[in-house]
Amino acid sequence: MSAFCSEIFVNFSFSDKRLVMEKTGRNDPCPCGSGRKYKKCCMKNDGTAGVDFKRLYLQKYRIRLKSQKDIDGIAQAGRLAMETLDLVESRLTIGVSTEEINTIVHEFTISRGAVPGPLNYRGYPKSVCTSVNEVICHGIPGPYLLRDGDIVNVDVTPILNGYYADASKTFFIGTPGRDAEKIVRVAAETLARGISKVKPGNTLGDIGHAIQRHAEGQGCSVVREFVGHGVGVDFHEPPQVLHYGRKGEGIMLVPGMVFTIEPMINLGAKDLQILDDDWTVVTRDGSLSAQFEQTLLVTEEGCRSLTPFDPLAGL
Ligand code: MF3
Ligand code: CO
Ligand code: CO
């Protein structure tokens, strides 16, 4: 039989494939039907050699694996995103309005020849999301003046030469209280733990599991209704990246995937409410919520952040 080892697996889900491979003994006949021992056949190459993942992932999941040109473009947009967040951070103090954050982001983005992705996206009226205290995400900039002890997430998505990069950080205004310090630290730690699972052969479920386990272990909760996402050529591409889940479940990570991890972590319960503006998402119990987001590339070696920063810096 001349079946190429990996062919038999491509119609399986990857968790099925893992199961087959884990159950096959080294000296058993190879499940690909080659007639050789498993250890002399598919065990050697993990069953993925020769698979056209670009085609398979597009057909099966609508996931667009990125070319080197795409990656370079997204990385450039990512550098701009990080410069934008650094600029915002340098201007944040007590008394600054969220509208002023919008002006800073909008003007800086335009000055670099880029376009703010949020502006007019599905009717969103501003160029950045500014989510204060109990706001989970999609806070709309306005007249609100930041106060001592507030936390504010600033989420930017520049489009540069047609490429999107998506990143956010939560900042302290003045002196944080204990609750603020805790939720921002836990949110940052969950992003770091999620990123640590990004490597070929791991699954999206591995990422979600690591995030959920840490957040809940710290007595916090994970928002379910908003998730990470593929990004790069569009703002929101497949797949959805859940911030909760089970080890080994979900789509297998392969080189060329670009997606965000952006866990929204609440100090109290996970339940949310959307305000009458149809955008602002708040915790139902009024507890604090924090978030950090990066755009990540799966590489042969593991992971490269296209919006690099150390989530734990300064915490
Ligand atoms: N930047 C957000 C994300 O991480 C999406 C904001 S959509 C907007 O996916 F319309 F509110 F800007
Ligand atoms: Co995002
Ligand atoms: Co974002």
Short mmCIF file of C-alpha atoms and ligand atoms in Angstrom, two decimals:
data_model
loop_
_atom_site.label_atom_id
_atom_site.label_comp_id
_atom_site.label_asym_id
_atom_site.label_seq_id
_atom_site.Cartn_x
_atom_site.Cartn_y
_atom_site.Cartn_z
CA MET A 1 0.00 0.00 0.00
CA SER A 2 1.39 3.34 -0.96
CA ALA A 3 -0.73 5.60 1.21
CA PHE A 4 1.43 8.47 2.40
CA CYS A 5 1.48 8.31 6.18
CA SER A 6 -0.11 11.69 6.81
CA GLU A 7 -2.94 11.18 4.32
CA ILE A 8 -4.94 8.94 6.58
CA PHE A 9 -5.06 11.61 9.23
CA VAL A 10 -6.19 14.62 7.31
CA ASN A 11 -9.85 13.72 7.48
CA PHE A 12 -9.61 13.18 11.22
CA SER A 13 -10.00 15.93 13.75
CA PHE A 14 -6.65 16.54 15.36
CA SER A 15 -7.81 15.27 18.71
CA ASP A 16 -8.81 12.00 17.00
CA LYS A 17 -5.40 11.91 15.42
CA ARG A 18 -3.66 12.41 18.74
CA LEU A 19 -5.71 9.60 20.23
CA VAL A 20 -4.75 7.20 17.45
CA MET A 21 -1.13 8.14 17.74
CA GLU A 22 -1.03 7.89 21.50
CA LYS A 23 -2.71 4.48 21.50
CA THR A 24 -0.41 2.95 18.93
CA GLY A 25 2.52 1.01 20.41
CA ARG A 26 6.01 1.51 18.95
CA ASN A 27 6.08 -2.00 17.52
CA ASP A 28 2.46 -2.12 16.36
CA PRO A 29 1.69 -2.00 12.65
CA CYS A 30 1.48 1.62 11.57
CA PRO A 31 -2.15 2.90 11.47
CA CYS A 32 -1.44 4.38 8.04
CA GLY A 33 -1.45 0.88 6.57
CA SER A 34 2.09 1.00 5.22
CA GLY A 35 2.76 -2.46 6.67
CA ARG A 36 5.78 -1.16 8.55
CA LYS A 37 6.14 -0.85 12.30
CA TYR A 38 4.69 2.36 13.73
CA LYS A 39 8.11 3.41 15.08
CA LYS A 40 9.61 3.09 11.59
CA CYS A 41 6.77 5.04 9.98
CA CYS A 42 4.37 7.75 11.21
CA MET A 43 5.75 7.90 14.77
CA LYS A 44 8.85 9.51 13.29
CA ASN A 45 7.13 12.44 11.72
CA ASP A 46 4.09 12.99 14.02
CA GLY A 47 1.83 12.32 11.06
CA THR A 48 1.86 15.90 9.84
CA ALA A 49 4.75 15.78 7.36
CA GLY A 50 3.62 16.63 3.88
CA VAL A 51 0.22 17.98 4.92
CA ASP A 52 -0.74 21.14 3.06
CA PHE A 53 -1.86 23.07 6.12
CA LYS A 54 -2.41 26.26 4.18
CA ARG A 55 -5.09 24.53 2.09
CA LEU A 56 -6.41 22.33 4.88
CA TYR A 57 -6.85 25.15 7.41
CA LEU A 58 -8.52 27.41 4.88
CA GLN A 59 -10.95 24.67 3.80
CA LYS A 60 -11.63 23.16 7.17
CA TYR A 61 -11.59 26.20 9.46
CA ARG A 62 -11.49 29.26 7.16
CA ILE A 63 -8.17 30.09 8.85
CA ARG A 64 -5.79 31.97 6.61
CA LEU A 65 -2.20 30.97 7.42
CA LYS A 66 0.08 33.95 6.89
CA SER A 67 2.90 34.25 4.35
CA GLN A 68 6.22 35.89 5.22
CA LYS A 69 5.00 39.05 3.48
CA ASP A 70 1.83 39.06 5.60
CA ILE A 71 3.87 38.50 8.76
CA ASP A 72 6.20 41.40 7.97
CA GLY A 73 3.19 43.65 7.37
CA ILE A 74 1.42 42.63 10.58
CA ALA A 75 4.65 43.03 12.54
CA GLN A 76 5.00 46.61 11.24
CA ALA A 77 1.44 47.38 12.29
CA GLY A 78 2.28 45.72 15.63
CA ARG A 79 5.27 48.00 16.19
CA LEU A 80 2.98 50.97 15.59
CA ALA A 81 0.42 49.55 18.04
CA MET A 82 3.09 49.29 20.74
CA GLU A 83 4.41 52.80 20.07
CA THR A 84 0.83 54.06 20.33
CA LEU A 85 0.30 52.38 23.71
CA ASP A 86 3.65 53.77 24.94
CA LEU A 87 2.61 57.26 23.88
CA VAL A 88 -0.76 56.93 25.61
CA GLU A 89 0.94 55.66 28.78
CA SER A 90 3.26 58.68 28.83
CA ARG A 91 0.22 61.01 28.79
CA LEU A 92 -2.00 59.22 31.29
CA THR A 93 -2.52 61.05 34.57
CA ILE A 94 -5.34 62.02 36.90
CA GLY A 95 -7.78 64.36 35.12
CA VAL A 96 -7.11 63.20 31.54
CA SER A 97 -10.35 62.43 29.68
CA THR A 98 -10.89 59.27 27.69
CA GLU A 99 -11.70 61.59 24.74
CA GLU A 100 -8.13 62.89 24.99
CA ILE A 101 -6.84 59.30 24.76
CA ASN A 102 -8.89 58.97 21.58
CA THR A 103 -7.35 62.15 20.15
CA ILE A 104 -3.83 60.97 20.95
CA VAL A 105 -4.41 57.56 19.35
CA HIS A 106 -6.23 58.95 16.32
CA GLU A 107 -3.69 61.65 15.50
CA PHE A 108 -0.62 59.49 16.11
CA THR A 109 -2.04 56.66 13.98
CA ILE A 110 -2.85 59.00 11.09
CA SER A 111 0.56 60.72 11.39
CA ARG A 112 2.18 57.34 10.67
CA GLY A 113 0.13 56.78 7.54
CA ALA A 114 -2.10 54.21 9.25
CA VAL A 115 -5.84 54.05 9.93
CA PRO A 116 -7.42 53.31 13.32
CA GLY A 117 -9.23 49.97 12.87
CA PRO A 118 -12.00 50.63 15.43
CA LEU A 119 -13.24 53.85 13.74
CA ASN A 120 -16.55 53.02 11.96
CA TYR A 121 -15.98 49.30 12.52
CA ARG A 122 -19.54 47.93 12.68
CA GLY A 123 -20.60 51.47 13.55
CA TYR A 124 -18.13 52.00 16.39
CA PRO A 125 -17.76 55.77 16.72
CA LYS A 126 -14.17 56.25 17.96
CA SER A 127 -10.57 55.27 17.14
CA VAL A 128 -9.75 53.34 20.32
CA CYS A 129 -11.52 51.50 23.13
CA THR A 130 -11.02 52.91 26.64
CA SER A 131 -12.48 50.62 29.29
CA VAL A 132 -12.46 52.01 32.84
CA ASN A 133 -12.87 49.97 36.06
CA GLU A 134 -16.00 47.75 35.73
CA VAL A 135 -16.00 48.18 31.95
CA ILE A 136 -14.89 44.84 30.49
CA CYS A 137 -14.27 46.05 26.92
CA HIS A 138 -15.47 48.36 24.10
CA GLY A 139 -15.63 51.44 26.35
CA ILE A 140 -16.28 54.47 24.13
CA PRO A 141 -14.03 57.50 24.74
CA GLY A 142 -15.90 60.56 26.00
CA PRO A 143 -15.95 63.30 28.65
CA TYR A 144 -15.14 61.00 31.58
CA LEU A 145 -12.11 62.32 33.52
CA LEU A 146 -9.78 59.63 34.87
CA ARG A 147 -9.55 59.63 38.67
CA ASP A 148 -6.97 58.57 41.21
CA GLY A 149 -7.25 54.79 41.65
CA ASP A 150 -8.96 54.08 38.32
CA ILE A 151 -7.78 51.36 35.97
CA VAL A 152 -8.16 51.87 32.22
CA ASN A 153 -7.67 49.41 29.39
CA VAL A 154 -6.58 51.03 26.14
CA ASP A 155 -7.12 48.80 23.09
CA VAL A 156 -5.59 49.86 19.75
CA THR A 157 -5.79 48.27 16.30
CA PRO A 158 -3.89 50.21 13.63
CA ILE A 159 -4.26 49.23 9.97
CA LEU A 160 -0.92 49.83 8.25
CA ASN A 161 -0.50 49.04 4.54
CA GLY A 162 -3.66 46.95 4.80
CA TYR A 163 -2.45 44.89 7.78
CA TYR A 164 -4.05 44.84 11.24
CA ALA A 165 -2.39 44.36 14.62
CA ASP A 166 -4.42 44.32 17.83
CA ALA A 167 -3.03 45.01 21.32
CA SER A 168 -4.12 46.39 24.65
CA LYS A 169 -2.88 47.05 28.17
CA THR A 170 -4.56 48.06 31.39
CA PHE A 171 -2.97 51.06 33.14
CA PHE A 172 -3.23 52.41 36.69
CA ILE A 173 -4.21 56.03 37.22
CA GLY A 174 -2.55 57.50 40.34
CA THR A 175 -2.27 55.02 43.19
CA PRO A 176 -4.10 51.71 42.77
CA GLY A 177 -6.11 50.12 45.55
CA ARG A 178 -5.67 46.47 46.45
CA ASP A 179 -8.51 45.28 44.22
CA ALA A 180 -7.16 47.19 41.23
CA GLU A 181 -3.68 45.84 41.80
CA LYS A 182 -4.97 42.28 42.04
CA ILE A 183 -7.18 42.22 38.96
CA VAL A 184 -4.56 43.89 36.76
CA ARG A 185 -1.89 41.46 37.94
CA VAL A 186 -4.10 38.41 37.41
CA ALA A 187 -5.16 39.60 33.95
CA ALA A 188 -1.50 40.12 32.96
CA GLU A 189 -0.55 36.71 34.33
CA THR A 190 -3.31 34.99 32.37
CA LEU A 191 -2.04 36.51 29.12
CA ALA A 192 1.50 35.34 29.95
CA ARG A 193 0.26 31.83 30.71
CA GLY A 194 -1.80 31.75 27.53
CA ILE A 195 1.20 32.85 25.45
CA SER A 196 3.36 30.14 27.05
CA LYS A 197 1.11 27.51 25.40
CA VAL A 198 1.53 28.90 21.89
CA LYS A 199 3.58 26.38 19.91
CA PRO A 200 2.94 23.93 17.07
CA GLY A 201 1.15 20.78 18.18
CA ASN A 202 -0.58 22.45 21.13
CA THR A 203 -4.26 23.30 20.72
CA LEU A 204 -6.46 26.33 21.29
CA GLY A 205 -7.91 24.42 24.25
CA ASP A 206 -4.47 24.32 25.87
CA ILE A 207 -4.40 28.12 25.78
CA GLY A 208 -7.93 28.53 27.15
CA HIS A 209 -7.32 25.99 29.87
CA ALA A 210 -4.14 27.68 31.10
CA ILE A 211 -5.92 31.04 31.29
CA GLN A 212 -9.05 29.76 33.02
CA ARG A 213 -7.12 27.67 35.52
CA HIS A 214 -4.99 30.60 36.64
CA ALA A 215 -7.82 33.16 36.78
CA GLU A 216 -10.16 30.89 38.72
CA GLY A 217 -7.31 29.67 40.93
CA GLN A 218 -6.88 33.30 42.00
CA GLY A 219 -10.61 33.62 42.76
CA CYS A 220 -11.31 35.65 39.62
CA SER A 221 -13.53 34.82 36.63
CA VAL A 222 -13.17 34.62 32.84
CA VAL A 223 -15.58 36.45 30.52
CA ARG A 224 -17.09 34.00 27.98
CA GLU A 225 -18.89 36.20 25.48
CA PHE A 226 -15.80 37.92 24.07
CA VAL A 227 -12.85 35.98 22.76
CA GLY A 228 -9.52 36.31 20.99
CA HIS A 229 -9.47 35.95 17.21
CA GLY A 230 -7.43 35.49 14.10
CA VAL A 231 -6.16 38.84 12.88
CA GLY A 232 -3.95 40.38 10.21
CA VAL A 233 -5.73 40.70 6.88
CA ASP A 234 -9.01 41.48 8.63
CA PHE A 235 -9.81 42.81 12.10
CA HIS A 236 -11.57 39.62 13.21
CA GLU A 237 -10.73 36.39 11.35
CA PRO A 238 -11.26 32.77 12.31
CA PRO A 239 -10.54 31.08 14.64
CA GLN A 240 -12.17 32.23 17.85
CA VAL A 241 -9.68 31.94 20.71
CA LEU A 242 -11.59 31.07 23.87
CA HIS A 243 -10.06 32.09 27.19
CA TYR A 244 -11.39 28.96 28.87
CA GLY A 245 -11.44 25.32 27.85
CA ARG A 246 -9.90 21.91 28.15
CA LYS A 247 -6.39 20.72 27.45
CA GLY A 248 -5.95 19.06 24.06
CA GLU A 249 -9.30 20.24 22.69
CA GLY A 250 -9.90 22.54 19.77
CA ILE A 251 -7.88 23.36 16.69
CA MET A 252 -4.21 22.37 16.62
CA LEU A 253 -1.75 25.26 16.35
CA VAL A 254 0.41 25.26 13.22
CA PRO A 255 3.11 27.67 12.01
CA GLY A 256 1.71 30.70 10.21
CA MET A 257 -1.36 31.09 12.42
CA VAL A 258 -1.74 34.66 13.70
CA PHE A 259 -4.28 35.34 16.42
CA THR A 260 -4.86 37.40 19.54
CA ILE A 261 -5.04 36.27 23.11
CA GLU A 262 -6.95 38.87 25.14
CA PRO A 263 -8.43 37.45 28.33
CA MET A 264 -11.01 39.65 30.06
CA ILE A 265 -10.77 38.82 33.76
CA ASN A 266 -13.30 39.94 36.39
CA LEU A 267 -12.67 40.31 40.11
CA GLY A 268 -16.21 39.06 40.78
CA ALA A 269 -18.58 36.98 38.65
CA LYS A 270 -18.14 36.41 34.91
CA ASP A 271 -21.59 37.75 33.98
CA LEU A 272 -21.84 40.89 31.92
CA GLN A 273 -24.26 43.49 30.68
CA ILE A 274 -24.19 45.71 27.60
CA LEU A 275 -25.13 49.36 28.08
CA ASP A 276 -27.71 51.29 26.03
CA ASP A 277 -25.01 52.62 23.70
CA ASP A 278 -24.88 49.00 22.40
CA TRP A 279 -21.09 48.89 22.86
CA THR A 280 -19.97 49.35 26.46
CA VAL A 281 -19.64 45.95 28.15
CA VAL A 282 -19.68 46.03 31.97
CA THR A 283 -19.57 43.46 34.75
CA ARG A 284 -23.07 42.66 35.96
CA ASP A 285 -21.97 42.80 39.60
CA GLY A 286 -20.02 46.05 39.14
CA SER A 287 -16.70 44.40 40.03
CA LEU A 288 -13.44 45.48 38.41
CA SER A 289 -12.35 43.90 35.11
CA ALA A 290 -8.93 44.01 33.43
CA GLN A 291 -7.45 42.87 30.12
CA PHE A 292 -4.17 42.62 28.20
CA GLU A 293 -3.99 41.65 24.53
CA GLN A 294 -1.26 40.67 22.09
CA THR A 295 -1.15 39.57 18.45
CA LEU A 296 0.78 36.29 18.25
CA LEU A 297 2.37 34.28 15.45
CA VAL A 298 2.85 30.52 15.73
CA THR A 299 6.38 29.74 14.51
CA GLU A 300 8.21 26.43 13.97
CA GLU A 301 9.98 27.05 17.27
CA GLY A 302 6.94 28.22 19.24
CA CYS A 303 5.65 31.75 19.33
CA ARG A 304 6.60 35.25 18.23
CA SER A 305 4.63 38.24 19.47
CA LEU A 306 3.93 40.75 16.72
CA THR A 307 2.94 43.27 19.44
CA PRO A 308 5.68 42.42 21.93
CA PHE A 309 5.61 43.52 25.56
CA ASP A 310 6.13 41.84 28.90
CA PRO A 311 2.66 41.69 30.47
CA LEU A 312 4.18 41.46 33.93
CA ALA A 313 6.52 44.46 33.58
CA GLY A 314 6.04 46.81 36.50
CA LEU A 315 3.47 44.66 38.33
N1 MF3 B 1 -9.93 45.69 19.69
C1 MF3 B 1 -11.04 44.85 20.03
C2 MF3 B 1 -10.55 43.44 19.99
O1 MF3 B 1 -9.61 43.17 20.67
C3 MF3 B 1 -12.20 45.04 19.13
C4 MF3 B 1 -12.79 46.39 19.22
S1 MF3 B 1 -14.08 46.48 18.09
C5 MF3 B 1 -14.51 48.09 18.22
O2 MF3 B 1 -10.98 42.59 19.28
F1 MF3 B 1 -15.37 48.31 17.27
F2 MF3 B 1 -15.02 48.30 19.42
F3 MF3 B 1 -13.45 48.83 18.09
CO CO B 2 -8.70 41.62 19.61
CO CO B 3 -8.15 44.67 20.72
#
